[in-house]
Amino acid sequence: MSEEPYHATSESDFEPLRATRRNALRGAGLAGMLAMGGASARQDSGVRLHWHRRDLRVTDNPALAGDDRLLPVFVHDPAILAYGAPPVVSFLLGALDSLREQYRERGGELLLARGDPRTVLPDLAEACDADAVTWNRDYSGLAGERDRAVAAALADAGVSVDVERFGGTLLHKPETITTADGSHHSVFSDFWREWRDREKAAPVAAPVRGDVVDPRDSLDEEWLGEASETAGTLPSLAELGFDDPEADVQPAGTDAAHDLLADFREDTIYRYGDDREYPARESTSRLSPHLKFGTVGVRTVWKATEDAAAAASDGDARESVEAFRRRLAWREFYAHVLDARPDVVTENYREYPNEIQWRDDPEGLRAWKDGETGYPLVDAGMRQLRAEAWVHNRVRMVAASFLTKDLLIDWREGYDWYRRKLVDHDTAHAAGGWQWAASTGANAQPYVRFFDPVTQSEEYDPDGEYVREHVPELRDAPTDAIHEWPTLDDEKRAAIAPDYPAPIVDYGEHHERAIEAFEAARGDD
Ligand SMILES: Cc1cc2nc3c(=O)[nH]c(=O)nc-3n(C[C@H](O)[C@H](O)[C@H](O)COP(=O)(O)OP(=O)(O)OC[C@H]3O[C@@H](n4cnc5c(N)ncnc54)[C@H](O)[C@@H]3O)c2cc1C
């Protein structure tokens, strides 16, 4: 089971890179071409190299504001791609295509390189005679480690540049919202009160024509060589080592993000308060992959909530807007937790005196992944995941609870499957969501949480609409039979939907088993 590793490395652990970097660049797309040429920079000065990562937009990007002329670059980094999967990487390529277009409209070009940023960025900074290198901060252990390594590599290469990290990914950086003793909040309600009441920055304007340099003007032709033709060439999924996604992945790019946000802000946000927990009502924003890759800025989303609140017709409508803002706060809460505890990706956040005795159950895990557990709401969610690379939050929780409590399978197995299948996979929210569902996470509740998949189905999919959409075997089943499927007798099940599986576990028995496992972990008598 693979996961973004967290190595507690410090800057001094990185080997000096200059000696090896020419070789490391060979054969790596633009980076390789850069390596083959000589390094004679043009006379242009005042160039700022901006390294795009999860901020694939030009509007509402604080790192792009300023007087220097901008040379943007994205680096396909094998160390990061190792944790990628077809849905996220396909969305990423769509987002890069859109970003490249935005730069072209401004007379510039997005440089697309492949290789180790510790070698690509110093070479490029040297080649364009950059005064500064900027990027927006990300919060995983791997990202922090990479930031330190790139800063060290720039210094080591003797490139005289200012390195500046911006906080464009969040409304409030981790160090600005803390408990009284300066540590991160582990209780969401405390965090929310403080986060909500803080003033929020407005989105910054996009750079205009003239602010952006064309690399063909900034980098010497001879030096740039073939790269001048291919600077904006996107690799294919196959070239990056990925198959096509199994799912129909939602459109990427800034236009798609802004269309979603505009529709949501005009209408859906006012029913978000009442409808957001009902998967069939399609009342959530679907912005998660855009917020993950930054094809929309969070300040822009916040501004939309201000506009919606100002236009709200009554108190209920304003409360609905507030319910959505609370979700944006969850996003930042988990990013702060990850920043403070990068190990939450692989280790329990909450300590139990004894190990939780997870079960090894390959057949149960397979049935869960394939949406064949015989629990219709769980199966609908797992099939939506494969079909759309996205799942409604309520159903993510129910499916995660089923895996970790009813099957008593380690949350890391579920995390890994979601990572491979979700288009919005985000280390912070995935670790936060999985550990919350598994009762190992940042959570104010001292008790072990269970979601009964039958009552969840009755409450949140009362007409069985969501299940019918994703589980065709149950399309013609009466609604009661959908909810009660796990407790129907075999004869009834065979008469109603002969092709849909019987439940793989008895909920009552397995509920008891999970309680015992958590009591043992807590050391209860
Ligand atoms: C087990 C589990 C795993 C999850 N994994 C991810 C993940 O990998 N990536 C991801 O973006 N979200 C994850 N979530 C959180 C949540 O399910 C999704 O953010 C949400 O369903 C996305 O749909 P939306 O954009 O329509 O959300 P909306 O309801 O419209 O919310 C707006 C935005 O707020 C943020 N948000 C909403 N709910 C949460 C939450 N509970 N935690 C953190 N941020 C939230 C997201 O950025 C979302 O796009 C997970 C939740 C669970 C229970």
mmCIF file of N, CA, C and O in Angstrom, residues 446-478:
data_model
loop_
_atom_site.group_PDB
_atom_site.id
_atom_site.type_symbol
_atom_site.label_atom_id
_atom_site.label_comp_id
_atom_site.label_asym_id
_atom_site.label_seq_id
_atom_site.Cartn_x
_atom_site.Cartn_y
_atom_site.Cartn_z
ATOM 1 N N PRO A 446 -15.345 11.810 22.265
ATOM 2 C CA PRO A 446 -14.548 10.758 22.895
ATOM 3 C C PRO A 446 -15.024 9.362 22.486
ATOM 4 O O PRO A 446 -14.310 8.384 22.621
ATOM 5 N N TYR A 447 -16.288 9.270 21.965
ATOM 6 C CA TYR A 447 -16.823 7.953 21.650
ATOM 7 C C TYR A 447 -16.407 7.493 20.246
ATOM 8 O O TYR A 447 -15.928 8.295 19.446
ATOM 9 N N VAL A 448 -16.615 6.212 20.005
ATOM 10 C CA VAL A 448 -16.294 5.659 18.693
ATOM 11 C C VAL A 448 -17.534 5.786 17.817
ATOM 12 O O VAL A 448 -18.613 5.325 18.169
ATOM 13 N N ARG A 449 -17.351 6.456 16.666
ATOM 14 C CA ARG A 449 -18.505 6.779 15.813
ATOM 15 C C ARG A 449 -18.858 5.614 14.876
ATOM 16 O O ARG A 449 -17.979 4.999 14.282
ATOM 17 N N PHE A 450 -20.150 5.339 14.758
ATOM 18 C CA PHE A 450 -20.632 4.327 13.804
ATOM 19 C C PHE A 450 -21.691 4.945 12.914
ATOM 20 O O PHE A 450 -22.528 5.703 13.400
ATOM 21 N N PHE A 451 -21.680 4.603 11.670
ATOM 22 C CA PHE A 451 -22.787 4.968 10.782
ATOM 23 C C PHE A 451 -23.505 3.670 10.440
ATOM 24 O O PHE A 451 -22.902 2.802 9.806
ATOM 25 N N ASP A 452 -24.754 3.555 10.854
ATOM 26 C CA ASP A 452 -25.519 2.370 10.488
ATOM 27 C C ASP A 452 -25.958 2.558 9.031
ATOM 28 O O ASP A 452 -26.731 3.473 8.726
ATOM 29 N N PRO A 453 -25.469 1.731 8.110
ATOM 30 C CA PRO A 453 -25.757 1.973 6.687
ATOM 31 C C PRO A 453 -27.242 1.880 6.345
ATOM 32 O O PRO A 453 -27.685 2.465 5.349
ATOM 33 N N VAL A 454 -28.010 1.173 7.167
ATOM 34 C CA VAL A 454 -29.447 1.061 6.887
ATOM 35 C C VAL A 454 -30.168 2.350 7.283
ATOM 36 O O VAL A 454 -30.908 2.942 6.490
ATOM 37 N N THR A 455 -29.914 2.836 8.489
ATOM 38 C CA THR A 455 -30.602 4.080 8.889
ATOM 39 C C THR A 455 -30.092 5.270 8.078
ATOM 40 O O THR A 455 -30.851 6.194 7.774
ATOM 41 N N GLN A 456 -28.819 5.245 7.687
ATOM 42 C CA GLN A 456 -28.289 6.328 6.840
ATOM 43 C C GLN A 456 -29.013 6.345 5.492
ATOM 44 O O GLN A 456 -29.328 7.397 4.952
ATOM 45 N N SER A 457 -29.282 5.164 4.986
ATOM 46 C CA SER A 457 -29.986 5.053 3.709
ATOM 47 C C SER A 457 -31.413 5.601 3.852
ATOM 48 O O SER A 457 -31.890 6.386 3.007
ATOM 49 N N GLU A 458 -32.091 5.214 4.938
ATOM 50 C CA GLU A 458 -33.472 5.691 5.155
ATOM 51 C C GLU A 458 -33.508 7.203 5.312
ATOM 52 O O GLU A 458 -34.384 7.883 4.791
ATOM 53 N N GLU A 459 -32.511 7.718 6.049
ATOM 54 C CA GLU A 459 -32.541 9.153 6.349
ATOM 55 C C GLU A 459 -32.088 10.024 5.164
ATOM 56 O O GLU A 459 -32.707 11.035 4.867
ATOM 57 N N TYR A 460 -31.023 9.622 4.494
ATOM 58 C CA TYR A 460 -30.422 10.520 3.505
ATOM 59 C C TYR A 460 -30.709 10.159 2.044
ATOM 60 O O TYR A 460 -30.378 10.914 1.141
ATOM 61 N N ASP A 461 -31.294 8.983 1.829
ATOM 62 C CA ASP A 461 -31.727 8.655 0.465
ATOM 63 C C ASP A 461 -33.134 8.077 0.582
ATOM 64 O O ASP A 461 -33.387 6.934 0.176
ATOM 65 N N PRO A 462 -34.072 8.858 1.159
ATOM 66 C CA PRO A 462 -35.369 8.290 1.561
ATOM 67 C C PRO A 462 -36.129 7.633 0.412
ATOM 68 O O PRO A 462 -36.813 6.641 0.624
ATOM 69 N N ASP A 463 -35.976 8.156 -0.800
ATOM 70 C CA ASP A 463 -36.714 7.557 -1.924
ATOM 71 C C ASP A 463 -35.873 6.539 -2.705
ATOM 72 O O ASP A 463 -36.281 6.064 -3.758
ATOM 73 N N GLY A 464 -34.667 6.296 -2.222
ATOM 74 C CA GLY A 464 -33.791 5.329 -2.895
ATOM 75 C C GLY A 464 -33.280 5.812 -4.248
ATOM 76 O O GLY A 464 -32.741 5.039 -5.042
ATOM 77 N N GLU A 465 -33.402 7.116 -4.477
ATOM 78 C CA GLU A 465 -33.033 7.678 -5.785
ATOM 79 C C GLU A 465 -31.548 7.517 -6.108
ATOM 80 O O GLU A 465 -31.154 7.147 -7.206
ATOM 81 N N TYR A 466 -30.734 7.839 -5.101
ATOM 82 C CA TYR A 466 -29.274 7.786 -5.297
ATOM 83 C C TYR A 466 -28.840 6.338 -5.533
ATOM 84 O O TYR A 466 -28.051 6.052 -6.436
ATOM 85 N N VAL A 467 -29.395 5.421 -4.739
ATOM 86 C CA VAL A 467 -29.030 4.008 -4.910
ATOM 87 C C VAL A 467 -29.456 3.530 -6.296
ATOM 88 O O VAL A 467 -28.680 2.893 -7.013
ATOM 89 N N ARG A 468 -30.671 3.869 -6.699
ATOM 90 C CA ARG A 468 -31.140 3.392 -8.015
ATOM 91 C C ARG A 468 -30.250 3.915 -9.145
ATOM 92 O O ARG A 468 -29.990 3.227 -10.118
ATOM 93 N N GLU A 469 -29.758 5.158 -8.971
ATOM 94 C CA GLU A 469 -28.917 5.720 -10.038
ATOM 95 C C GLU A 469 -27.612 4.941 -10.202
ATOM 96 O O GLU A 469 -27.140 4.737 -11.319
ATOM 97 N N HIS A 470 -27.058 4.477 -9.080
ATOM 98 C CA HIS A 470 -25.726 3.876 -9.172
ATOM 99 C C HIS A 470 -25.716 2.351 -9.080
ATOM 100 O O HIS A 470 -24.684 1.736 -9.359
ATOM 101 N N VAL A 471 -26.822 1.770 -8.660
ATOM 102 C CA VAL A 471 -26.874 0.294 -8.558
ATOM 103 C C VAL A 471 -28.003 -0.195 -9.464
ATOM 104 O O VAL A 471 -29.154 -0.347 -9.021
ATOM 105 N N PRO A 472 -27.702 -0.462 -10.727
ATOM 106 C CA PRO A 472 -28.771 -0.807 -11.666
ATOM 107 C C PRO A 472 -29.556 -2.048 -11.267
ATOM 108 O O PRO A 472 -30.752 -2.143 -11.563
ATOM 109 N N GLU A 473 -28.928 -2.980 -10.554
ATOM 110 C CA GLU A 473 -29.658 -4.199 -10.139
ATOM 111 C C GLU A 473 -30.867 -3.853 -9.268
ATOM 112 O O GLU A 473 -31.804 -4.639 -9.146
ATOM 113 N N LEU A 474 -30.827 -2.681 -8.620
ATOM 114 C CA LEU A 474 -31.924 -2.312 -7.705
ATOM 115 C C LEU A 474 -32.860 -1.262 -8.311
ATOM 116 O O LEU A 474 -33.694 -0.695 -7.613
ATOM 117 N N ARG A 475 -32.679 -1.011 -9.597
ATOM 118 C CA ARG A 475 -33.436 0.082 -10.232
ATOM 119 C C ARG A 475 -34.954 -0.103 -10.079
ATOM 120 O O ARG A 475 -35.671 0.859 -9.869
ATOM 121 N N ASP A 476 -35.395 -1.346 -10.151
ATOM 122 C CA ASP A 476 -36.841 -1.579 -10.072
ATOM 123 C C ASP A 476 -37.290 -2.058 -8.692
ATOM 124 O O ASP A 476 -38.451 -2.446 -8.511
ATOM 125 N N ALA A 477 -36.381 -2.046 -7.747
ATOM 126 C CA ALA A 477 -36.741 -2.552 -6.403
ATOM 127 C C ALA A 477 -37.597 -1.527 -5.666
ATOM 128 O O ALA A 477 -37.387 -0.316 -5.806
ATOM 129 N N PRO A 478 -38.568 -1.991 -4.856
ATOM 130 C CA PRO A 478 -39.325 -1.035 -4.035
ATOM 131 C C PRO A 478 -38.382 -0.338 -3.043
ATOM 132 O O PRO A 478 -37.384 -0.920 -2.613
#
